[in-house]
Tab-separated table of C-alpha atoms in Angstrom:
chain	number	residue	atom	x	y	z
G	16	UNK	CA	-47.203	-25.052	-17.617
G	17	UNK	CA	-47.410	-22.273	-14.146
G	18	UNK	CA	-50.264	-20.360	-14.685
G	19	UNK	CA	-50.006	-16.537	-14.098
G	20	UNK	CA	-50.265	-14.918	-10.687
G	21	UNK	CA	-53.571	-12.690	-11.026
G	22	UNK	CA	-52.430	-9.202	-11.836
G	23	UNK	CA	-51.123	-6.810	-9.172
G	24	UNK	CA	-50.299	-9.947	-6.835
G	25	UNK	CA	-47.090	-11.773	-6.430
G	26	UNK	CA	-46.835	-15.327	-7.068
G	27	UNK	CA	-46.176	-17.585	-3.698
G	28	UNK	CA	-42.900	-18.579	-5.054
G	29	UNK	CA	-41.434	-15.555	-5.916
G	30	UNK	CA	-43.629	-13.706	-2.301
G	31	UNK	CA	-41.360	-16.857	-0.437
G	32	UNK	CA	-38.334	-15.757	-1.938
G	33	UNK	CA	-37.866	-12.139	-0.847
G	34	UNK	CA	-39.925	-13.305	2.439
G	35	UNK	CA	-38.216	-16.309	3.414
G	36	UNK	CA	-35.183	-14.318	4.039
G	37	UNK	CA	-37.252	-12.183	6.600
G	38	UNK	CA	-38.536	-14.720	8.263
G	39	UNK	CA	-35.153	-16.197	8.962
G	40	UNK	CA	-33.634	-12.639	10.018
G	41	UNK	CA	-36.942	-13.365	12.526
G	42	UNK	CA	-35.083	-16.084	13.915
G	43	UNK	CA	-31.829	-15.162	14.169
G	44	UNK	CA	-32.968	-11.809	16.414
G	45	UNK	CA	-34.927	-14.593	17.919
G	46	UNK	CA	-32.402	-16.472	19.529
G	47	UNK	CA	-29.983	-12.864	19.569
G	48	UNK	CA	-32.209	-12.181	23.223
G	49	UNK	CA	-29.978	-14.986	24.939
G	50	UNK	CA	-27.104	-14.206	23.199
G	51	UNK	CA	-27.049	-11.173	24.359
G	52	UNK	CA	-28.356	-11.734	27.708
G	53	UNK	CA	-25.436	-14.335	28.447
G	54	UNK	CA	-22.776	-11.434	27.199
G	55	UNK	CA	-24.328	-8.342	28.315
G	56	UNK	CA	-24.093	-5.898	31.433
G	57	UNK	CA	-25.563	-2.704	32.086
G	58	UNK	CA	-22.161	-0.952	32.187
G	59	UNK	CA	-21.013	-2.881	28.868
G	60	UNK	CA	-23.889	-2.174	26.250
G	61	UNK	CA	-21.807	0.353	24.377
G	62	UNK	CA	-18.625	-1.715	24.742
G	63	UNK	CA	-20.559	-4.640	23.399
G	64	UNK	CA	-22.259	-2.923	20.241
G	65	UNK	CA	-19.201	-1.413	19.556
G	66	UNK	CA	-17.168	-4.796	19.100
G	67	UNK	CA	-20.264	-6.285	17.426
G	68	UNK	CA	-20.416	-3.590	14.734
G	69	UNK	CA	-16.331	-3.667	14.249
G	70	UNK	CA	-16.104	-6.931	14.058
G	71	UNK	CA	-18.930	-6.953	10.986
G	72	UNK	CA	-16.935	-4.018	8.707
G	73	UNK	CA	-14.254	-5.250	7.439
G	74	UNK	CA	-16.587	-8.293	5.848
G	75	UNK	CA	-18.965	-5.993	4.956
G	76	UNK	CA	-16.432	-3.707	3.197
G	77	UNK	CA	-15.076	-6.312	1.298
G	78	UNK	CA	-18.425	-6.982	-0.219
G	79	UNK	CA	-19.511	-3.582	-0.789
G	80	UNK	CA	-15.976	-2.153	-2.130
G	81	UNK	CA	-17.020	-1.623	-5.570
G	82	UNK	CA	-19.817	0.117	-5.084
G	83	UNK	CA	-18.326	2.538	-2.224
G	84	UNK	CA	-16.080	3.793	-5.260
G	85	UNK	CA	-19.631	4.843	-6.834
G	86	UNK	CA	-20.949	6.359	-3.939
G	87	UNK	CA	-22.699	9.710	-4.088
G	88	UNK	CA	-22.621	12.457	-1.166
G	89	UNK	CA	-26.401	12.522	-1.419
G	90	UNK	CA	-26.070	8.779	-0.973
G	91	UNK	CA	-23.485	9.222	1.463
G	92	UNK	CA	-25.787	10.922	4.044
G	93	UNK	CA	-28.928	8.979	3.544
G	94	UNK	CA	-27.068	5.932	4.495
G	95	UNK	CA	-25.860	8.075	8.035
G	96	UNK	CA	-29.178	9.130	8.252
G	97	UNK	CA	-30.791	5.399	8.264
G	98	UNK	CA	-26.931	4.650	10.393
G	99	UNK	CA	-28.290	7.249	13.139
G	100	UNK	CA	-31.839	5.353	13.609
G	101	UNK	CA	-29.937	1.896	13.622
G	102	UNK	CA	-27.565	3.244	16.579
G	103	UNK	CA	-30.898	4.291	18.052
G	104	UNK	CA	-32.627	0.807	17.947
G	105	UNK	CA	-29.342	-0.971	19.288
G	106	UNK	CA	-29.231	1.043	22.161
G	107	UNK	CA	-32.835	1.011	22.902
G	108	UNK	CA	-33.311	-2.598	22.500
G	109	UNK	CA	-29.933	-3.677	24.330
G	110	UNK	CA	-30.303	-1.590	27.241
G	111	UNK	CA	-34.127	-2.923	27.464
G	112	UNK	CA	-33.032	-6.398	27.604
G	113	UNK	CA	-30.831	-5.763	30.275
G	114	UNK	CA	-33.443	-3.835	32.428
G	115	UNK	CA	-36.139	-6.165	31.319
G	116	UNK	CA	-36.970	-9.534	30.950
G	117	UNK	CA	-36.786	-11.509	27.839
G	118	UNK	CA	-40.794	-12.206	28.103
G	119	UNK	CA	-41.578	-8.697	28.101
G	120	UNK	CA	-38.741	-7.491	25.834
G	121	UNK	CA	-40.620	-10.080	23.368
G	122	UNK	CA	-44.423	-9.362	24.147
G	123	UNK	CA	-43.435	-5.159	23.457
G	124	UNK	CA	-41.190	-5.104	20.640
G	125	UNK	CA	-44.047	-7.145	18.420
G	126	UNK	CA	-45.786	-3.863	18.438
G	127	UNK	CA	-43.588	-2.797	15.774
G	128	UNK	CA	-46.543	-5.051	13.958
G	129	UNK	CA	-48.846	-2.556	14.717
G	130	UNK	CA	-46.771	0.378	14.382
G	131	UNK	CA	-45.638	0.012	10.771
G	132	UNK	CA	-48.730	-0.100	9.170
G	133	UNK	CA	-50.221	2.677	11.081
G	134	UNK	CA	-47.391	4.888	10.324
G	135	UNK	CA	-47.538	4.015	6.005
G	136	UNK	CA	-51.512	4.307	6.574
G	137	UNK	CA	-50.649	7.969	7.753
G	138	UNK	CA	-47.721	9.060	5.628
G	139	UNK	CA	-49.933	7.678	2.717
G	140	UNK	CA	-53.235	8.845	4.013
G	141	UNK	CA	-54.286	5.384	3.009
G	142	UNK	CA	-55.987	3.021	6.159
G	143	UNK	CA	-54.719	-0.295	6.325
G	144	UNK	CA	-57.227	-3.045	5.605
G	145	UNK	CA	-59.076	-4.606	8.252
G	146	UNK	CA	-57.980	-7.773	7.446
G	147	UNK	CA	-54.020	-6.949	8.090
G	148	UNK	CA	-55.046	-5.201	11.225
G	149	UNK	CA	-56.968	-8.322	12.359
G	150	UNK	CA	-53.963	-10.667	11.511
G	151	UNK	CA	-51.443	-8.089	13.076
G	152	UNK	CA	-54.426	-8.236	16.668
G	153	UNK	CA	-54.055	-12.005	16.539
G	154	UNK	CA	-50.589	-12.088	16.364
G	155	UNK	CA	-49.747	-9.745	19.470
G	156	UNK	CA	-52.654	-11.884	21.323
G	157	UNK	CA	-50.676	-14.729	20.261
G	158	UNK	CA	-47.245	-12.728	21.391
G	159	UNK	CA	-49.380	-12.210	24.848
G	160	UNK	CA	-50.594	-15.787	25.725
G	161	UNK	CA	-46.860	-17.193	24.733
G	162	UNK	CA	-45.279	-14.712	26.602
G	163	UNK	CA	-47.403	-15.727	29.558
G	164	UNK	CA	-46.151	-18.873	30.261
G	165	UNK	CA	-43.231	-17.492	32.519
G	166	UNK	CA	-45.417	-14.365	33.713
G	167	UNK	CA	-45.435	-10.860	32.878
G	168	UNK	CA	-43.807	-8.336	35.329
G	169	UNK	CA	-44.427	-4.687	36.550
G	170	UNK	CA	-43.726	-3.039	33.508
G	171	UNK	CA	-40.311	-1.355	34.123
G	172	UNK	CA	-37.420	1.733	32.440
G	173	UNK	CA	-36.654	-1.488	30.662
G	174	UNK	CA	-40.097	-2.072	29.376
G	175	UNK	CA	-40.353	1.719	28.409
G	176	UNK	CA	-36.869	1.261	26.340
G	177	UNK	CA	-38.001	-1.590	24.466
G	178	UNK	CA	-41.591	0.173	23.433
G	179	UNK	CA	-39.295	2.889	22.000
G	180	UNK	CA	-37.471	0.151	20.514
G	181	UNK	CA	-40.527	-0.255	18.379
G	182	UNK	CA	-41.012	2.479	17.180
G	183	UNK	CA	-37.241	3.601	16.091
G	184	UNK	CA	-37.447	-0.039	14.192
G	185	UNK	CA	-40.836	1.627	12.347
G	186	UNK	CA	-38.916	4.235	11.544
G	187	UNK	CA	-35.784	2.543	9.997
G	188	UNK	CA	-38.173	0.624	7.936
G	189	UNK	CA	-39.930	3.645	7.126
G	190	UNK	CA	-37.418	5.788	6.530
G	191	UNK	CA	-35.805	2.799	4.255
G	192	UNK	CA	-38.059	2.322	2.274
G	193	UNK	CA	-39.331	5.908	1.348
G	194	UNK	CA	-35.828	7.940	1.394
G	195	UNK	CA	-35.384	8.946	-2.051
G	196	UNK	CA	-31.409	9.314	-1.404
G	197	UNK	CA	-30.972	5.842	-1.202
G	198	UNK	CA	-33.369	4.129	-3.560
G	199	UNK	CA	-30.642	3.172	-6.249
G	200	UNK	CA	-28.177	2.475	-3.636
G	201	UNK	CA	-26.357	-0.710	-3.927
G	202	UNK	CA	-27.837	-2.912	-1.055
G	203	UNK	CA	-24.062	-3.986	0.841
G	204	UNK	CA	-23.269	-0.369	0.133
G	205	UNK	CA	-26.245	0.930	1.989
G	206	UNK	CA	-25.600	-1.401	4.804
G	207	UNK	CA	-21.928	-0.477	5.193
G	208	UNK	CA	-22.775	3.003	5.546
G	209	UNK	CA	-25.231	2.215	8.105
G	210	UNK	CA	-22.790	0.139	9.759
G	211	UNK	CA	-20.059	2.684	9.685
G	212	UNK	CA	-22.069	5.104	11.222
G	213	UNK	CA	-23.269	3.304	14.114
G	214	UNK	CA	-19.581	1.994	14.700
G	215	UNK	CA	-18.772	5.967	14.739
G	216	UNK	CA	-21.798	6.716	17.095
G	217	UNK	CA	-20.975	3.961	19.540
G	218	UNK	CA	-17.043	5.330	19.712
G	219	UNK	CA	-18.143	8.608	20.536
G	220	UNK	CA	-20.483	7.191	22.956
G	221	UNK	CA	-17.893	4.365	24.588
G	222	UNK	CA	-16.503	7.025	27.341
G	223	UNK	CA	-20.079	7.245	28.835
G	224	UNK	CA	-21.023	3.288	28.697
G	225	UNK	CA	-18.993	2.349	31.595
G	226	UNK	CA	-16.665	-0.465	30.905
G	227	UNK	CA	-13.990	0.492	28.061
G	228	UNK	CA	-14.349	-2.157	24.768
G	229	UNK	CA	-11.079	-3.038	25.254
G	230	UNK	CA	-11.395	-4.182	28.713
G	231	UNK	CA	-14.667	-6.273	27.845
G	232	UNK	CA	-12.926	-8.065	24.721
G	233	UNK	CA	-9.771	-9.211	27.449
G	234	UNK	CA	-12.634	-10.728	29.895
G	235	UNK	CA	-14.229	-12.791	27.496
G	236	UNK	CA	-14.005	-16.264	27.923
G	237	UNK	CA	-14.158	-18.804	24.651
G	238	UNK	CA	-18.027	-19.304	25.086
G	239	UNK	CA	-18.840	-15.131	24.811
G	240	UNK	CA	-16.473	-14.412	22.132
G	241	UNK	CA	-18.618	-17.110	19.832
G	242	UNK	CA	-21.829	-15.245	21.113
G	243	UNK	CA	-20.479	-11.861	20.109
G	244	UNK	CA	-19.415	-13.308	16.746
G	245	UNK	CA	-22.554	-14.942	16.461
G	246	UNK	CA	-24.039	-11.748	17.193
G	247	UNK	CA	-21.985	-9.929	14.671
G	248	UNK	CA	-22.253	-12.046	11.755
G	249	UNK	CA	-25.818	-13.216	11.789
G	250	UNK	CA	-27.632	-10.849	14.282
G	251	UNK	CA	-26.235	-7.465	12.779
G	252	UNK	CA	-24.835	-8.116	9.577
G	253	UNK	CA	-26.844	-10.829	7.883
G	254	UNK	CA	-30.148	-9.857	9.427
G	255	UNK	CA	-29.732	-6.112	8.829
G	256	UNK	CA	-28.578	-6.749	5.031
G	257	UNK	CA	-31.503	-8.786	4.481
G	258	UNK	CA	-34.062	-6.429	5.752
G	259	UNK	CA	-32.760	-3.694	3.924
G	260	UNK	CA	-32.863	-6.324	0.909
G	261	UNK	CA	-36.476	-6.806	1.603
G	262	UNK	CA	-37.835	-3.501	2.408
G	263	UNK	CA	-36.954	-2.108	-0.940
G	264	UNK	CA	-38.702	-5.357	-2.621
G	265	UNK	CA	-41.765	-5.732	-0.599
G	266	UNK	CA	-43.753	-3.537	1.642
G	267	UNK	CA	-42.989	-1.998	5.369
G	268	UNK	CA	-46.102	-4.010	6.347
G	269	UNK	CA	-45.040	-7.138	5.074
G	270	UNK	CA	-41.574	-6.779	6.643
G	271	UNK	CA	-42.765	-5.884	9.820
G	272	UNK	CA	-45.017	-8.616	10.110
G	273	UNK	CA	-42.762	-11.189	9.539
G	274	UNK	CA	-40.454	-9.980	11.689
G	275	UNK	CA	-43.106	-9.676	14.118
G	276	UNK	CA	-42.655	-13.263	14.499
G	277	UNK	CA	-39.521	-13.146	16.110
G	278	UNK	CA	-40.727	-13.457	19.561
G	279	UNK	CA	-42.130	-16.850	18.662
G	280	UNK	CA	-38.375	-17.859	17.589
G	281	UNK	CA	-37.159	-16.619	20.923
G	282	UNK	CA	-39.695	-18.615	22.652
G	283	UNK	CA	-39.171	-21.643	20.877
G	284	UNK	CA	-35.236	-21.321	21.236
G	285	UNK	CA	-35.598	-20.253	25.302
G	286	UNK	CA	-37.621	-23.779	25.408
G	287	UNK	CA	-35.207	-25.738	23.540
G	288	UNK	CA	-31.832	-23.786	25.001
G	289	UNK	CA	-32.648	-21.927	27.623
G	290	UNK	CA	-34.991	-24.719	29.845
G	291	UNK	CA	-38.311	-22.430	29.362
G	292	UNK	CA	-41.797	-23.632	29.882
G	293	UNK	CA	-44.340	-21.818	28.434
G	294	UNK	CA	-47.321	-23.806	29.232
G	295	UNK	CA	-50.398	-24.582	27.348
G	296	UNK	CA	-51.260	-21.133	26.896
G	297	UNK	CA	-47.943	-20.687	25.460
G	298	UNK	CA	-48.268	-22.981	23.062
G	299	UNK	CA	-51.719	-22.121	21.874
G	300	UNK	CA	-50.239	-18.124	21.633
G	301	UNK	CA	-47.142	-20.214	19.202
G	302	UNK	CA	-50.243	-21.420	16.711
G	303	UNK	CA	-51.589	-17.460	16.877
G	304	UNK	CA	-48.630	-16.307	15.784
G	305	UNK	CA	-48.528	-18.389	13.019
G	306	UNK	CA	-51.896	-18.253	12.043
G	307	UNK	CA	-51.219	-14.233	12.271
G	308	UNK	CA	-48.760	-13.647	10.326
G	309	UNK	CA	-49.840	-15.814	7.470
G	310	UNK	CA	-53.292	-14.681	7.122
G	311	UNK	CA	-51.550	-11.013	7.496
G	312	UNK	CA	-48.862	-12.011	4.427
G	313	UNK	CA	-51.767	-12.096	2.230
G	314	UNK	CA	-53.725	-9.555	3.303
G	315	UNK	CA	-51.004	-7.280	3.109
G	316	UNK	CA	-50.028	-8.370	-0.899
G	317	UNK	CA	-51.628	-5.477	-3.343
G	318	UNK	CA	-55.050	-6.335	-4.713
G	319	UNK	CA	-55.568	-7.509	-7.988
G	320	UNK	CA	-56.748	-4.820	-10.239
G	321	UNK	CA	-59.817	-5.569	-11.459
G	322	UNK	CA	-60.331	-5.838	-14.853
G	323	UNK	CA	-62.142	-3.115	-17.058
G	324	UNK	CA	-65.402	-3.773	-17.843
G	325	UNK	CA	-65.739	-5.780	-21.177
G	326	UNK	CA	-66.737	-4.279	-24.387
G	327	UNK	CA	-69.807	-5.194	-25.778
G	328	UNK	CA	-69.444	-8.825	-27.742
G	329	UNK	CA	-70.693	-6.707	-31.083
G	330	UNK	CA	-67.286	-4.958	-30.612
G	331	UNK	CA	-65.210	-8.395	-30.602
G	332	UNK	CA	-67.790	-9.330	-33.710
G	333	UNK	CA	-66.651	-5.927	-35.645
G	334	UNK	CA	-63.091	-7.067	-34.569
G	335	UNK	CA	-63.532	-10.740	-36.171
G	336	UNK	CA	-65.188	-9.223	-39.184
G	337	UNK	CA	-62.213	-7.253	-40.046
G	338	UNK	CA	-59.823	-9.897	-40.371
């Protein structure tokens, strides 16, 4: 028989389930860096996000069309309001990677490990323990020595755009997981709101990115229009559904964390796809970031209450006496 998980901490199982998912989101925007790189201009990014978004809808709607008929004004505009910070991170991030490079795009955007728990320490006036903020150190030393490998440039607009990156992914998981308006919000609801907001944003936007989306979807060749689906499908609307998924079952910390890993999928991916070398510094930083992140898993489950102090054993003796 399973014994019982101490009280006030989840059991590893049932922790793997709800952060399994996470971790493979981590992944999947892992290897989205060369996807996007292959597919991406300067004077596309809007055309690009635009046909990534439309092209995830329609699925999306299909899933959530029951619970769209249930769907509240209130709800309504706490979904464009977490829609509005998700158009923000897209941008951000994209246009970073194309200013950037992939190894400092990678290295930056882990500080969204740091970020998160600072920012719940603050809104909850609660400091996070030292033994998260030592796993999350570890793990952006780890980010640092694998990003190494194939150097670390002058930081650049691109490096700025991809710090700010960060932080707008702090606040969507924030903002997530603390917006009263969407707490009982069906989950592929939620995200088809978000969705349909960005898809909105990024229309009103096209006339400023440069090349129409029309234009880019005729000049794609077979190869880029399985990247953008790939980018679609598992990069926006898989990863983005699970997070959401998670954030509302776990903690902003936890989340973060995991996802804090993903710069240790794009490294492994750039190795085995993309001809990198990171070097023996770069693999030592891959064992950091794995020995971060776990150590940081536990230390950010909740304590286990302690147990009241035990009445004296002439209580329990009274008890036996009566029966």
């Amino acid at each position: 028989m399973p014994t019982a998980s101490p009280a006030g901490r989840t059991s590893p199982r049932r922790a793997w389930l709800s952060d399994g998912p996470v971790l493979l989101v981590a992944i999947v925007w892992g290897s989205s860096y060369l996807a996007t790189k292959d597919i991406t201009h300067a004077d596309s990014v809007i055309a690009l996000l635009l046909l990534r978004f439309l092209i995830a809808i329609p699925l999306l709607g299909l899933a959530a069309r029951r619970g769209l008929r249930r769907l509240t004004a209130r709800e309504l505009r706490g979904g464009g309001i977490l829609g509005l910070i998700l158009t923000a991170v897209f941008l951000l991030e994209t246009y970073g990677v194309v200013h950037t490079s992939a190894t400092n795009a990678g290295l930056i955007i882990s500080l969204t490990m740091i970020f998160t728990p600072l920012a719940e320490a603050a809104l909850t006036r609660t400091p996070p323990g030292r033994s998260f903020l030592a796993a999350a150190a570890l793990s952006v030393l780890g980010v640092a020595l694998l990003t190494q490998g194939t150097g670390f440039t002058t930081p650049s607009l691109g490096d700025l755009l991809i710090l700010l990156a960060a932080l707008a992914r702090t606040a969507n998981v924030l903002v997530t997981h603390r917006l009263p308006a969407v707490r009982d919000t069906d989950d592929a609801t939620l995200t088809f709101v978000q969705l349909g907001t960005a898809v909105v944003a990024f229309a009103v936007l096209s006339p400023l990115g440069g090349t129409p989306p029309w234009e880019l979807a005729a000049s794609f060749t077979g190869a880029e229009w399985a990247n953008l689906f790939y980018l679609s499908l598992m990069c926006t609307l898989f990863a983005f559904f699970v997070q959401l998924w998670a954030v509302r079952r776990s903690s902003p910390s936890r989340v973060s964390l995991l996802q804090g890993t993903e710069p240790l999928w794009a490294a492994v991916i750039g190795v085995a796809l993309g001809g990198d070398r990171p070097g023996a510094l770069g693999y030592l930083g891959a064992v950091l970031v794995l020995a971060g992140t776990t150590w940081g898993r536990r230390a950010a489950e909740p304590r286990p209450v302690a147990d009241a102090p035990r009445q004296p054993q002439s209580q329990d003796i009274r008890e036996v006496a009566r029966t």
